[in-house]
PDB file of C-alpha atoms and ligand atoms in Angstrom:
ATOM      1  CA  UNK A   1       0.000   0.000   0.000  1.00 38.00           C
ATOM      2  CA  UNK A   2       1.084   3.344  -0.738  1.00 43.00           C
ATOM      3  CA  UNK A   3       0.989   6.169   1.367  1.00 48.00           C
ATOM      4  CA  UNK A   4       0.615  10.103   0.012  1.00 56.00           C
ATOM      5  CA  UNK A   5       1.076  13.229   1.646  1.00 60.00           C
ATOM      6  CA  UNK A   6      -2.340  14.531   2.369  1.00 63.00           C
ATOM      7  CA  UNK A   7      -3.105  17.743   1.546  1.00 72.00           C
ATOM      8  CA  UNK A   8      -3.035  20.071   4.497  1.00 82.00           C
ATOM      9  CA  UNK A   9      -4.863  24.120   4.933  1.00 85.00           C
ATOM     10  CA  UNK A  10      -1.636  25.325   5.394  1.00 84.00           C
ATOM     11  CA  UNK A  11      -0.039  24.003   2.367  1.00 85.00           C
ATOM     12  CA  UNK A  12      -2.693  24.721   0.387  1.00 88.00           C
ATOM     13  CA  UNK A  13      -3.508  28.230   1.956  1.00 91.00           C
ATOM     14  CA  UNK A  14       0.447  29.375   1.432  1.00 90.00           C
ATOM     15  CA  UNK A  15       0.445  28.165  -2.153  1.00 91.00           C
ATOM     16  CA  UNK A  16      -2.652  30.260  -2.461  1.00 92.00           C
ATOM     17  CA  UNK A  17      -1.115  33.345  -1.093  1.00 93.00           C
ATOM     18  CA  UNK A  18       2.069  33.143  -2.591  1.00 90.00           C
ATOM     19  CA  UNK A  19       0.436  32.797  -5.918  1.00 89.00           C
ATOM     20  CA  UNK A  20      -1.436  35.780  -5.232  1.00 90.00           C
ATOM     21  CA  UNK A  21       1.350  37.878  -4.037  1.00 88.00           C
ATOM     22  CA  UNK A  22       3.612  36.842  -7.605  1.00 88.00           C
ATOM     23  CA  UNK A  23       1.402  39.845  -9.013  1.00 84.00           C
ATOM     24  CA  UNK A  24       1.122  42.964  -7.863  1.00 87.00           C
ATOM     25  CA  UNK A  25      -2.380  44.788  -7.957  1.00 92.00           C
ATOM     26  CA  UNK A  26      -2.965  48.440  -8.106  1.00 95.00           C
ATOM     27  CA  UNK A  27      -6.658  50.014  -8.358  1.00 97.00           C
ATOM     28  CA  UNK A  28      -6.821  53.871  -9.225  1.00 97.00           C
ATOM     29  CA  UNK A  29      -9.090  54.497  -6.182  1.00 98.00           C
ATOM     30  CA  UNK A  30      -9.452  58.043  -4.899  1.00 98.00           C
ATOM     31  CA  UNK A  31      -9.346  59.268  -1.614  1.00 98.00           C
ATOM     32  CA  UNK A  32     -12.701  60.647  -1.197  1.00 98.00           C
ATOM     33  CA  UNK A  33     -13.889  56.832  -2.841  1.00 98.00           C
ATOM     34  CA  UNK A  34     -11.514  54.973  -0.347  1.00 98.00           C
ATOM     35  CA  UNK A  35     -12.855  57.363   2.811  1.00 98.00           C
ATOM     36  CA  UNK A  36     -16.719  56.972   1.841  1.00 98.00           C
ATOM     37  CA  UNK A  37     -15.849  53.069   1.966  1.00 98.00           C
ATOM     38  CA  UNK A  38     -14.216  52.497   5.035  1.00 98.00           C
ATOM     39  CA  UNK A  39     -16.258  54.942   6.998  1.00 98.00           C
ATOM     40  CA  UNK A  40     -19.251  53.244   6.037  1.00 98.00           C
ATOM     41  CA  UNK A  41     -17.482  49.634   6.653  1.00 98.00           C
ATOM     42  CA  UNK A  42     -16.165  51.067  10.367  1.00 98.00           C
ATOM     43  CA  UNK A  43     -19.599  51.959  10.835  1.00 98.00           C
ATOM     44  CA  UNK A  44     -21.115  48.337   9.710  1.00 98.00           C
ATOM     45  CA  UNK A  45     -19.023  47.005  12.207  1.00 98.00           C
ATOM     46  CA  UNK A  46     -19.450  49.911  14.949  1.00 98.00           C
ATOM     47  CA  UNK A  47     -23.235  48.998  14.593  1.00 98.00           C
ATOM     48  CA  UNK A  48     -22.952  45.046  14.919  1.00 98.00           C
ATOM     49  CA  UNK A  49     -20.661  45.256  18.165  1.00 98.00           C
ATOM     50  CA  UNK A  50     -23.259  47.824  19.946  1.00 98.00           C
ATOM     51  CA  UNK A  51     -26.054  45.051  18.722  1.00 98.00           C
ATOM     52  CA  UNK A  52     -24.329  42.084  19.902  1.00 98.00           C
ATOM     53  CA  UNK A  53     -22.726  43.471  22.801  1.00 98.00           C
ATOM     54  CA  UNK A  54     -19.511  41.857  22.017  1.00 98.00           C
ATOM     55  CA  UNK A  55     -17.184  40.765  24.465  1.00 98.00           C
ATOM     56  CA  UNK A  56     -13.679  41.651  25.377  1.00 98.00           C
ATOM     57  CA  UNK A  57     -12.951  37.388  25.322  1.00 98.00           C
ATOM     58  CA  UNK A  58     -14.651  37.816  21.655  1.00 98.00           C
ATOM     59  CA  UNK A  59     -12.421  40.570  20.750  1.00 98.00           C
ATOM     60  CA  UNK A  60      -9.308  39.072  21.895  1.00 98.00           C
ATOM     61  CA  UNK A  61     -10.218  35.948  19.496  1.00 98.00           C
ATOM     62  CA  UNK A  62     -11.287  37.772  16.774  1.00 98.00           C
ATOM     63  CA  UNK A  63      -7.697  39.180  16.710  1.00 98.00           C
ATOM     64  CA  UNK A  64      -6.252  35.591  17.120  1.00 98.00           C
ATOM     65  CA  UNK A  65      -8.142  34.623  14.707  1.00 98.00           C
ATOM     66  CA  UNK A  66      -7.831  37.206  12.138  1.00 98.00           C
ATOM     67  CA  UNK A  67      -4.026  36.493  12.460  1.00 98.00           C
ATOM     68  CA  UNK A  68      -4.112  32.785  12.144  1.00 98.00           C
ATOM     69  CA  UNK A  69      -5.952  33.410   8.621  1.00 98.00           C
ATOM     70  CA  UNK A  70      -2.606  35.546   7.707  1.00 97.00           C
ATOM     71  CA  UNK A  71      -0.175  33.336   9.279  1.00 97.00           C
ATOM     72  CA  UNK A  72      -2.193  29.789   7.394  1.00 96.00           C
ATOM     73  CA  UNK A  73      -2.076  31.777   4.367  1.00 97.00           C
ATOM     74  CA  UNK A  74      -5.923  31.596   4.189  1.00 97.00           C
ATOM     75  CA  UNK A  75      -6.889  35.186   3.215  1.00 98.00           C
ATOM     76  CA  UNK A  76      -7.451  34.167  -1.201  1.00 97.00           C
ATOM     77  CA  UNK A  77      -9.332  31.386   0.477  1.00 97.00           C
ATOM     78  CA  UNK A  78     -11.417  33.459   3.340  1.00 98.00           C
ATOM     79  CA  UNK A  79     -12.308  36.040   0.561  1.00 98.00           C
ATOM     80  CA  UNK A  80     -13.313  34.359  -2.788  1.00 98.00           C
ATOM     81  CA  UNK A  81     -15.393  32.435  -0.680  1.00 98.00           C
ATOM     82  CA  UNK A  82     -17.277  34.780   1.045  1.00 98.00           C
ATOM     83  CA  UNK A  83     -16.713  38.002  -0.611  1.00 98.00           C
ATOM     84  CA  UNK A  84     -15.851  37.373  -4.251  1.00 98.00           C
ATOM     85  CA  UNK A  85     -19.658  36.598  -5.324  1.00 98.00           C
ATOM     86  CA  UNK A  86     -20.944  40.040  -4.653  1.00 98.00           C
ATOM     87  CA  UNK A  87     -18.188  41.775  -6.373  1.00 98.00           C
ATOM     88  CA  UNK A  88     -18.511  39.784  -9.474  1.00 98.00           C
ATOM     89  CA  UNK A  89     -22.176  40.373  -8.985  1.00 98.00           C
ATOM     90  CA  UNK A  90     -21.869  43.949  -8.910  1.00 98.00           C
ATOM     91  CA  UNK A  91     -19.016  44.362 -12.248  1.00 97.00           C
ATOM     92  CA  UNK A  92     -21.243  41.846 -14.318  1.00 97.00           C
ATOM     93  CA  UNK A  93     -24.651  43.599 -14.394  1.00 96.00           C
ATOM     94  CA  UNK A  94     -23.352  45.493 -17.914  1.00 96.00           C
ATOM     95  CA  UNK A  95     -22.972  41.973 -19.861  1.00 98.00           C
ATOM     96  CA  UNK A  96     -25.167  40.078 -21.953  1.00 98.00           C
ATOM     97  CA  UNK A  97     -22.657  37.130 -22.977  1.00 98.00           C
ATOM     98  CA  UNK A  98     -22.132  33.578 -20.808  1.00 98.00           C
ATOM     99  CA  UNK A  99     -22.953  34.574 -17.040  1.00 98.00           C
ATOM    100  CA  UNK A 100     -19.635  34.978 -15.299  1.00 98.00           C
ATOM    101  CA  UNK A 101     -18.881  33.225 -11.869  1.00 98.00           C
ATOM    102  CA  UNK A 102     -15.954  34.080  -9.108  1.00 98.00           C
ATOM    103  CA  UNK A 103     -12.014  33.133  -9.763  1.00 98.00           C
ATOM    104  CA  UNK A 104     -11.335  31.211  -6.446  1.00 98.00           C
ATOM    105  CA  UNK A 105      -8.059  31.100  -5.637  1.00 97.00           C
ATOM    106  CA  UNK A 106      -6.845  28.367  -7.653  1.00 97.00           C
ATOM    107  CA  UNK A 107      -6.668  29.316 -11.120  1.00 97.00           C
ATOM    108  CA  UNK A 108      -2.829  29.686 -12.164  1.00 97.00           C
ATOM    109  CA  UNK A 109      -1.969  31.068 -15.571  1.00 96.00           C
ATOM    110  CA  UNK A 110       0.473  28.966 -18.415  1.00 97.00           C
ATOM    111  CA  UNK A 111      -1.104  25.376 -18.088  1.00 98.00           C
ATOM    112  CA  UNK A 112       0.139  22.780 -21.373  1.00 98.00           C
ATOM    113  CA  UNK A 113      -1.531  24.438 -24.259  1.00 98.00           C
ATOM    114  CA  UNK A 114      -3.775  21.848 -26.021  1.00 98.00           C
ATOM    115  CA  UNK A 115      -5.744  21.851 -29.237  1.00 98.00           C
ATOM    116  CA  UNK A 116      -9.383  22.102 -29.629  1.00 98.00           C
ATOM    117  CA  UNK A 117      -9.835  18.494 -29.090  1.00 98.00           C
ATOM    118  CA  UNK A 118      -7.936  17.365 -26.636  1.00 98.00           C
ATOM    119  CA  UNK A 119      -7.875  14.936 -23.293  1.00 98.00           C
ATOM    120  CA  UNK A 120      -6.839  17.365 -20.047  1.00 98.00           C
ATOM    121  CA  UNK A 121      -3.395  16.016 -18.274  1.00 98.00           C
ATOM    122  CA  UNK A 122      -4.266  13.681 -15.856  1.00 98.00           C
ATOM    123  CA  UNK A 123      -3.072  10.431 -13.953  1.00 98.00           C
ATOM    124  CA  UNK A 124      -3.801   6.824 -14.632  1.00 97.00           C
ATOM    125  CA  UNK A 125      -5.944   6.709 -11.147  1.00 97.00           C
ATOM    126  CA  UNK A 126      -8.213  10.241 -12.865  1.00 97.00           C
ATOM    127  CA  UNK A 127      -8.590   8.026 -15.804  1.00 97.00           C
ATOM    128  CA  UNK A 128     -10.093   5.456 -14.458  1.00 96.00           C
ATOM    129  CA  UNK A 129     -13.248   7.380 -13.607  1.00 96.00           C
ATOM    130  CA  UNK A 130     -16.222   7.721 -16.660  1.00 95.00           C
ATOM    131  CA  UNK A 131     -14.734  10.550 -18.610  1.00 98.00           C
ATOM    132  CA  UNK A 132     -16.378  13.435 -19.171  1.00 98.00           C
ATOM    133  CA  UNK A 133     -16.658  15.386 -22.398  1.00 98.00           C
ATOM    134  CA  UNK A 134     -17.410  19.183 -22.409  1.00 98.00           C
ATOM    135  CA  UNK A 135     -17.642  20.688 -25.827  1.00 98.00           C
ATOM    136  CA  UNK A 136     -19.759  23.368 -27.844  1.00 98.00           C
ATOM    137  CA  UNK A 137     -18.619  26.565 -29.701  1.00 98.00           C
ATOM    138  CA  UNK A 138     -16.690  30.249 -28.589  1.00 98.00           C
ATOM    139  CA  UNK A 139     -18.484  32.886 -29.996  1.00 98.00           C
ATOM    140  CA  UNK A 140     -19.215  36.632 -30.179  1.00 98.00           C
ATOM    141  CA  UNK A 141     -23.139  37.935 -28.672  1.00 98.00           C
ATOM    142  CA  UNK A 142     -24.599  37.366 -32.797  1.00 98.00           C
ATOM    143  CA  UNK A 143     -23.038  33.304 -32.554  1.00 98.00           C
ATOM    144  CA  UNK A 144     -20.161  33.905 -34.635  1.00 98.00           C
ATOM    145  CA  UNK A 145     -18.102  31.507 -33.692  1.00 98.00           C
ATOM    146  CA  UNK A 146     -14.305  32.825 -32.513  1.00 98.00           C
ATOM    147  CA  UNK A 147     -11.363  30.530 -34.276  1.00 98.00           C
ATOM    148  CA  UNK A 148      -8.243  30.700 -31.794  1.00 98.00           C
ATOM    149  CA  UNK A 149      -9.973  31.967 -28.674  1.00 98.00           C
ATOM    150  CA  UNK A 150      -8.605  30.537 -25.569  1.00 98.00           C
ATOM    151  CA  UNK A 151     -10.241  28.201 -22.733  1.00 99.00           C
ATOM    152  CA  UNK A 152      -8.403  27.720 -19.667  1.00 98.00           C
ATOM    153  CA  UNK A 153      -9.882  24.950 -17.769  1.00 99.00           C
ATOM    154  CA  UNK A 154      -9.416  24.370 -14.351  1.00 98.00           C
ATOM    155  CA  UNK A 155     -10.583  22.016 -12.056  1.00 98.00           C
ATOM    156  CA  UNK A 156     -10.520  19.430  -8.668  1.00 98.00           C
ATOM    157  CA  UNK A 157      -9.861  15.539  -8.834  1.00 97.00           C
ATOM    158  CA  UNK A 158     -12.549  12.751  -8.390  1.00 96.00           C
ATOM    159  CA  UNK A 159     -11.043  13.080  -4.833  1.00 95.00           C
ATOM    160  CA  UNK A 160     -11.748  17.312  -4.495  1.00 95.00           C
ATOM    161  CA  UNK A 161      -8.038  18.455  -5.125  1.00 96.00           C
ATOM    162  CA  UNK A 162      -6.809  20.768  -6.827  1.00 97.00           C
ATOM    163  CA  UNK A 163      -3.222  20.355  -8.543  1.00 97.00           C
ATOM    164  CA  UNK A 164      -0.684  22.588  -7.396  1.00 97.00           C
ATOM    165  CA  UNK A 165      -2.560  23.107  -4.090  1.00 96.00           C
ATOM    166  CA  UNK A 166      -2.366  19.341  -2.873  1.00 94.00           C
ATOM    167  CA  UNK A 167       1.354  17.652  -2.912  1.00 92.00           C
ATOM    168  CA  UNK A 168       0.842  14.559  -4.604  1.00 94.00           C
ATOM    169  CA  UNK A 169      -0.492  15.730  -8.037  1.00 96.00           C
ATOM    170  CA  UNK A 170       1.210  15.675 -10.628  1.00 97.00           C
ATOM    171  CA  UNK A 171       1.803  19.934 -11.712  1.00 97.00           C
ATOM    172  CA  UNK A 172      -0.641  20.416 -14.582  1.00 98.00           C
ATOM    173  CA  UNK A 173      -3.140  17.829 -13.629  1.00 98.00           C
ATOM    174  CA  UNK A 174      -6.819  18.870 -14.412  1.00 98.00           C
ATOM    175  CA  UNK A 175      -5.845  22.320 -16.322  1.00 98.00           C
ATOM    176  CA  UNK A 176      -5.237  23.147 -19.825  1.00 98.00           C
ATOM    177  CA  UNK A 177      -5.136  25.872 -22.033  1.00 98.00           C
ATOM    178  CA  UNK A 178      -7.693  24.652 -25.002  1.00 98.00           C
ATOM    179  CA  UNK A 179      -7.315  26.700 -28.288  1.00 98.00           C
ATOM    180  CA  UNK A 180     -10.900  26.830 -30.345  1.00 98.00           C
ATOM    181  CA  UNK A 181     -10.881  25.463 -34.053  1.00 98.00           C
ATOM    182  CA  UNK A 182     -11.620  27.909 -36.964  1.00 98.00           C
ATOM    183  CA  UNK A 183     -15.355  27.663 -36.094  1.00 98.00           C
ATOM    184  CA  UNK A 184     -15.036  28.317 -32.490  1.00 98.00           C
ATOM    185  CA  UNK A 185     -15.141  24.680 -31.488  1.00 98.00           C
ATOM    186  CA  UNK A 186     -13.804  22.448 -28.781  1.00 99.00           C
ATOM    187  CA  UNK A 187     -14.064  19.331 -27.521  1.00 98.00           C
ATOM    188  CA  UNK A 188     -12.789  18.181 -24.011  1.00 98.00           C
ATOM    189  CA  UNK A 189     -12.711  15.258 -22.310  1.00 98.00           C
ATOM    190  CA  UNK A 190     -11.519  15.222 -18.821  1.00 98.00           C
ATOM    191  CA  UNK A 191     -13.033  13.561 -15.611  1.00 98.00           C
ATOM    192  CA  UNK A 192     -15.744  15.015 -13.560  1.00 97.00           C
ATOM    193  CA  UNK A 193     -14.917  16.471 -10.512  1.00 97.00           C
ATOM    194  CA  UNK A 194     -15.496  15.561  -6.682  1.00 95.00           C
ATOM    195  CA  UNK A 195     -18.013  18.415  -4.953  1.00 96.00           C
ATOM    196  CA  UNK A 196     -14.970  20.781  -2.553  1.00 95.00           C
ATOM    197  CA  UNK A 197     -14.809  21.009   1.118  1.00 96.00           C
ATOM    198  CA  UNK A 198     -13.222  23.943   2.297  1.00 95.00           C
ATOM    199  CA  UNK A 199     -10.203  22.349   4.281  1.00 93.00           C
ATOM    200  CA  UNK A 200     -11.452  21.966   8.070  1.00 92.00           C
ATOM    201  CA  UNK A 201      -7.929  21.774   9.360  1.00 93.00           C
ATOM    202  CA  UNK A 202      -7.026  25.694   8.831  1.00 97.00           C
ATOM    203  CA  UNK A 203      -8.639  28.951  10.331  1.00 98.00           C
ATOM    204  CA  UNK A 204     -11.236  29.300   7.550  1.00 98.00           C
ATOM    205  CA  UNK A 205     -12.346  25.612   8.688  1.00 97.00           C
ATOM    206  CA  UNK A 206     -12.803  25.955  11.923  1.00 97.00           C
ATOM    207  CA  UNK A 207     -14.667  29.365  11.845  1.00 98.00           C
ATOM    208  CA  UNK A 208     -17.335  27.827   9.618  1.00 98.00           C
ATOM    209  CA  UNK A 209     -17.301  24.476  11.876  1.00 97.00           C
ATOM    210  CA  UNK A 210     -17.833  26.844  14.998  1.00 97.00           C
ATOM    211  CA  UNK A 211     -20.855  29.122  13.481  1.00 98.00           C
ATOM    212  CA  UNK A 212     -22.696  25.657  12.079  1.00 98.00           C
ATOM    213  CA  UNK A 213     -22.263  26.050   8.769  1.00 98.00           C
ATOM    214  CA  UNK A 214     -21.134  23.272   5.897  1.00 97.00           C
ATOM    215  CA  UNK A 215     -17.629  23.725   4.791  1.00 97.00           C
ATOM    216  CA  UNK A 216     -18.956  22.233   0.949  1.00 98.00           C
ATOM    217  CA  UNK A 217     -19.032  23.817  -2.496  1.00 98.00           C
ATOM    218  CA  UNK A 218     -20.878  21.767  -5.359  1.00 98.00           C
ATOM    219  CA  UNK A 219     -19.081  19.778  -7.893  1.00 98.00           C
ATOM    220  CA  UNK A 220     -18.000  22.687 -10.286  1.00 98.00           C
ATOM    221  CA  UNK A 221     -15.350  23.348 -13.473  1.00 98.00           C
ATOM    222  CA  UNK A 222     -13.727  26.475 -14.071  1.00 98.00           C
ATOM    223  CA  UNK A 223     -13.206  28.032 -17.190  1.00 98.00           C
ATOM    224  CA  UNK A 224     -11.396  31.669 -18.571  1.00 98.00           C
ATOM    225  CA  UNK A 225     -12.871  32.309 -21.867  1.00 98.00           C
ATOM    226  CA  UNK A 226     -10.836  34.885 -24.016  1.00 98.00           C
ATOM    227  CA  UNK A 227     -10.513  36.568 -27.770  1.00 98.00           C
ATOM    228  CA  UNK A 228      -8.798  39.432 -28.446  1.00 98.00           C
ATOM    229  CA  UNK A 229     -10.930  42.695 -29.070  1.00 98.00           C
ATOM    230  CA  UNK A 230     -13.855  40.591 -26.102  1.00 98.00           C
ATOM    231  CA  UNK A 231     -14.297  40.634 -22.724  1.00 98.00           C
ATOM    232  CA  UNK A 232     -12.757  37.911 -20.876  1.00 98.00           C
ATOM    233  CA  UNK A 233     -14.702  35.826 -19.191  1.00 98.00           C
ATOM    234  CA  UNK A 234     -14.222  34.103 -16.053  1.00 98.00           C
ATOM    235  CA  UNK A 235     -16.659  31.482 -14.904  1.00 98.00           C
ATOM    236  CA  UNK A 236     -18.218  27.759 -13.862  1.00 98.00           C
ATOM    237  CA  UNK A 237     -20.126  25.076 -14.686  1.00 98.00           C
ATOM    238  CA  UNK A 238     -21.737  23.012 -12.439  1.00 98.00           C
ATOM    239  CA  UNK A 239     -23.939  19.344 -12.403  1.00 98.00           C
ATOM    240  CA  UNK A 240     -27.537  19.787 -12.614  1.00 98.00           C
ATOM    241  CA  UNK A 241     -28.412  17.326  -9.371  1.00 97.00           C
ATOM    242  CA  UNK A 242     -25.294  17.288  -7.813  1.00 97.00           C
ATOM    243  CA  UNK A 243     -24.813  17.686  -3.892  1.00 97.00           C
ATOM    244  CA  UNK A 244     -24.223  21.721  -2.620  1.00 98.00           C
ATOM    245  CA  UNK A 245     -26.041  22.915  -5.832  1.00 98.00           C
ATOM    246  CA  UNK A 246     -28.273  24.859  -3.842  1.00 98.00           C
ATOM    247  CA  UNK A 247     -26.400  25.450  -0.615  1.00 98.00           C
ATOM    248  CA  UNK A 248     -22.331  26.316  -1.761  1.00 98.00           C
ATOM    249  CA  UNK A 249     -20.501  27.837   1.064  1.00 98.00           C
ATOM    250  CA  UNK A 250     -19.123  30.485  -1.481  1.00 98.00           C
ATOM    251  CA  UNK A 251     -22.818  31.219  -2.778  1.00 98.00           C
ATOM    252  CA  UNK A 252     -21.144  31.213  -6.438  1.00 98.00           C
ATOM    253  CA  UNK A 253     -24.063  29.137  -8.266  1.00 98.00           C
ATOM    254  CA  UNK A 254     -26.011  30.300 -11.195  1.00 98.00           C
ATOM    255  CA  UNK A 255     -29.057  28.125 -12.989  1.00 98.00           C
ATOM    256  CA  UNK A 256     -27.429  29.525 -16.359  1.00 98.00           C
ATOM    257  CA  UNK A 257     -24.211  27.524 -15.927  1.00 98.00           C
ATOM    258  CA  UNK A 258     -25.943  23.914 -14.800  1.00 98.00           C
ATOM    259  CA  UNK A 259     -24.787  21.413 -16.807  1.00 98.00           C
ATOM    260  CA  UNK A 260     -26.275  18.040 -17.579  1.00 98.00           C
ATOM    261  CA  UNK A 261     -24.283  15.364 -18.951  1.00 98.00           C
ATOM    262  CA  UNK A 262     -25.822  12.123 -20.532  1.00 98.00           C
ATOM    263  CA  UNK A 263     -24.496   8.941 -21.017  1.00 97.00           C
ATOM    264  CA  UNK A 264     -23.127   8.092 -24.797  1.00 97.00           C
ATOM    265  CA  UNK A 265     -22.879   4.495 -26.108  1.00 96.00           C
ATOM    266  CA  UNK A 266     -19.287   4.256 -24.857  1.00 95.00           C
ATOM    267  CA  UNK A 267     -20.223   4.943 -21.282  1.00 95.00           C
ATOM    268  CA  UNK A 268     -19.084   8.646 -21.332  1.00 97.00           C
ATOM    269  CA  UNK A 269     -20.923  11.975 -19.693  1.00 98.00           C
ATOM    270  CA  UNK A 270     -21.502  14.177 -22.761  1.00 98.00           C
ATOM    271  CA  UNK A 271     -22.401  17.826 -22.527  1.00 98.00           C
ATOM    272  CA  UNK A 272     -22.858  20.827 -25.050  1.00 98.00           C
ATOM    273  CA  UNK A 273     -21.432  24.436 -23.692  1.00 98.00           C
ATOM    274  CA  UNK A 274     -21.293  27.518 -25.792  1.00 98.00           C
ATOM    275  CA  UNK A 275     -19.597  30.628 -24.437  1.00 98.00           C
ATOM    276  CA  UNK A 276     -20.803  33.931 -25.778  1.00 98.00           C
ATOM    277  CA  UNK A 277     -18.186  36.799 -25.116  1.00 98.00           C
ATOM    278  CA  UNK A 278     -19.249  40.460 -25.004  1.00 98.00           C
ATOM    279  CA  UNK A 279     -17.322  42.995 -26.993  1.00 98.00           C
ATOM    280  CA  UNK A 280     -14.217  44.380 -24.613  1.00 96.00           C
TER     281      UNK A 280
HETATM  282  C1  MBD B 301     -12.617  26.459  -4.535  1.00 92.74           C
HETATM  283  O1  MBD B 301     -12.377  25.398  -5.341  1.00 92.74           O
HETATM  284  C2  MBD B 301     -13.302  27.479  -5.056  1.00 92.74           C
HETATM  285  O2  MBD B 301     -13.712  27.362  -6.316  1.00 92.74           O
HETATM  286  C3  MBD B 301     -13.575  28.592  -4.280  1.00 92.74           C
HETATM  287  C4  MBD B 301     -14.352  29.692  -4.838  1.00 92.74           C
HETATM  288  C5  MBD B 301     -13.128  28.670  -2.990  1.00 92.74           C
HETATM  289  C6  MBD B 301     -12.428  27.634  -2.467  1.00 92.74           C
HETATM  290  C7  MBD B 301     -12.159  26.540  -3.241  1.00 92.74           C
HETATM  291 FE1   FE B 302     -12.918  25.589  -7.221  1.00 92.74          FE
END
């Protein structure tokens, strides 16, 4: 029997903040925008601890706390799970194309570029689930379809891990970088993936274990759509059914990105998915 490192919060929260910190971000905020913000956020939270009374004991491990997110890397984790749906809500609203969904803090840019049809990189164990074959057509908001546009696919293991974020898989495993045909078309086949559980081990974990909550996100794929001259999109696609569909931890669910794959004579889960990209 063989044994594998499990994947741990910590090691998964530090590759997600180092990740994060490779880039650096600026935003061209102005001061009178940044102080409306905050004074209305220190006032949000001014009003909840007159409410609730809190306590100088809840204080004291809110601090703890809020460091023990920093120090397990867990911030890119903390925040596209519970804050990253309303701001993708909120810079959407202007599109018409393939409804958009949050990042998480998984995605990593260069994965193997791979042609329009194409099998993602995976391991002999991944292969021995049913495959499962995405495909459909790129296109612009009139269903031209885009030759060359770009799909990077991301996505967990039957198992819910994520390569690069969990020590035993292999560095590319479940992502690609699919380029459409001249029509716009693809054709993937890949594995589906196991529904996520935030990890319970780390501070993230055991905030949602204390409050009551589930730790679980529904079975989902993610995908970056882009063409030159449109408006990138970053989404995901999720299983019609599944477990979580109505109840994900990072409220990140849409019925416009369900999918619902069907058996083929071969034993594989076949699904359609066209992306329509707005103008940039
Ligand atoms: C995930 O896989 C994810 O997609 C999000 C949003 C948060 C944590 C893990
Ligand atoms: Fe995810």
């Amino acid at each position: 029997m063989t044994t594998i490192d499990s994947p741990t919060a910590v090691g998964s929260g530090n590759a997600a903040t180092d990740k994060f910190k490779g880039a650096r971000f600026t935003a061209d905020t102005s001061p009178e925008r940044l102080s409306a913000i905050a004074t209305e956020a220190l006032a949000g939270l001014s009003a909840l601890i007159h409410k609730h009374a809190v306590t100088y004991p809840e204080y004291r491990v809110l601090k703890q706390w809020l460091i023990d997110v920093g120090e397990g890397g867990e911030w890119p984790l903390l925040l596209d799970v519970f804050v990253e749906h309303d701001i993708e809500e909120v810079n959407s609203t202007r599109f018409r194309g393939t409804k958009g969904s949050i990042e998480g803090p998984y995605y990593v840019p260069g994965a193997p570029e791979l042609p329009a049809r194409c099998t993602l990189p995976m391991r002999d164990e991944d292969r021995a689930h049913p495959a499962l074959v995405l495909r459909g057509r790129v296109t612009d908001l009139d269903g031209a379809g885009l030759g060359g546009a770009i799909i990077e696919l991301w996505h967990a293991d039957d198992e819910g891990y994520y390569s690069q974020f969990a020590p035993h898989l292999p560095e590319w495993n479940l992502r690609g970088t699919i380029v459409t045909d001249p029509e716009g078309r693809y054709e993937i086949t890949t594995i589906e993936p196991a529904p996520y559980q935030i990890p319970t081990d780390g501070p993230t974990g055991q905030f949602i274990e204390g409050a009551g909550w589930h730790p679980w996100r529904p079975a989902h794929l993610h995908l970056r759509v882009t063409s030159p001259g449109k408006q990138p999109i970053i989404t995901q696609l999720y299983f019609a059914g599944g477990d979580w569909i109505d109840d994900d931890v990072a409220t990140a669910t849409k019925p416009e990105l369900l999918l619902d794959p069907q058996l083929d004579d071969a034993g594989r889960k076949v699904v359609s998915y066209d992306f329509a990209l707005d103008p940039a």
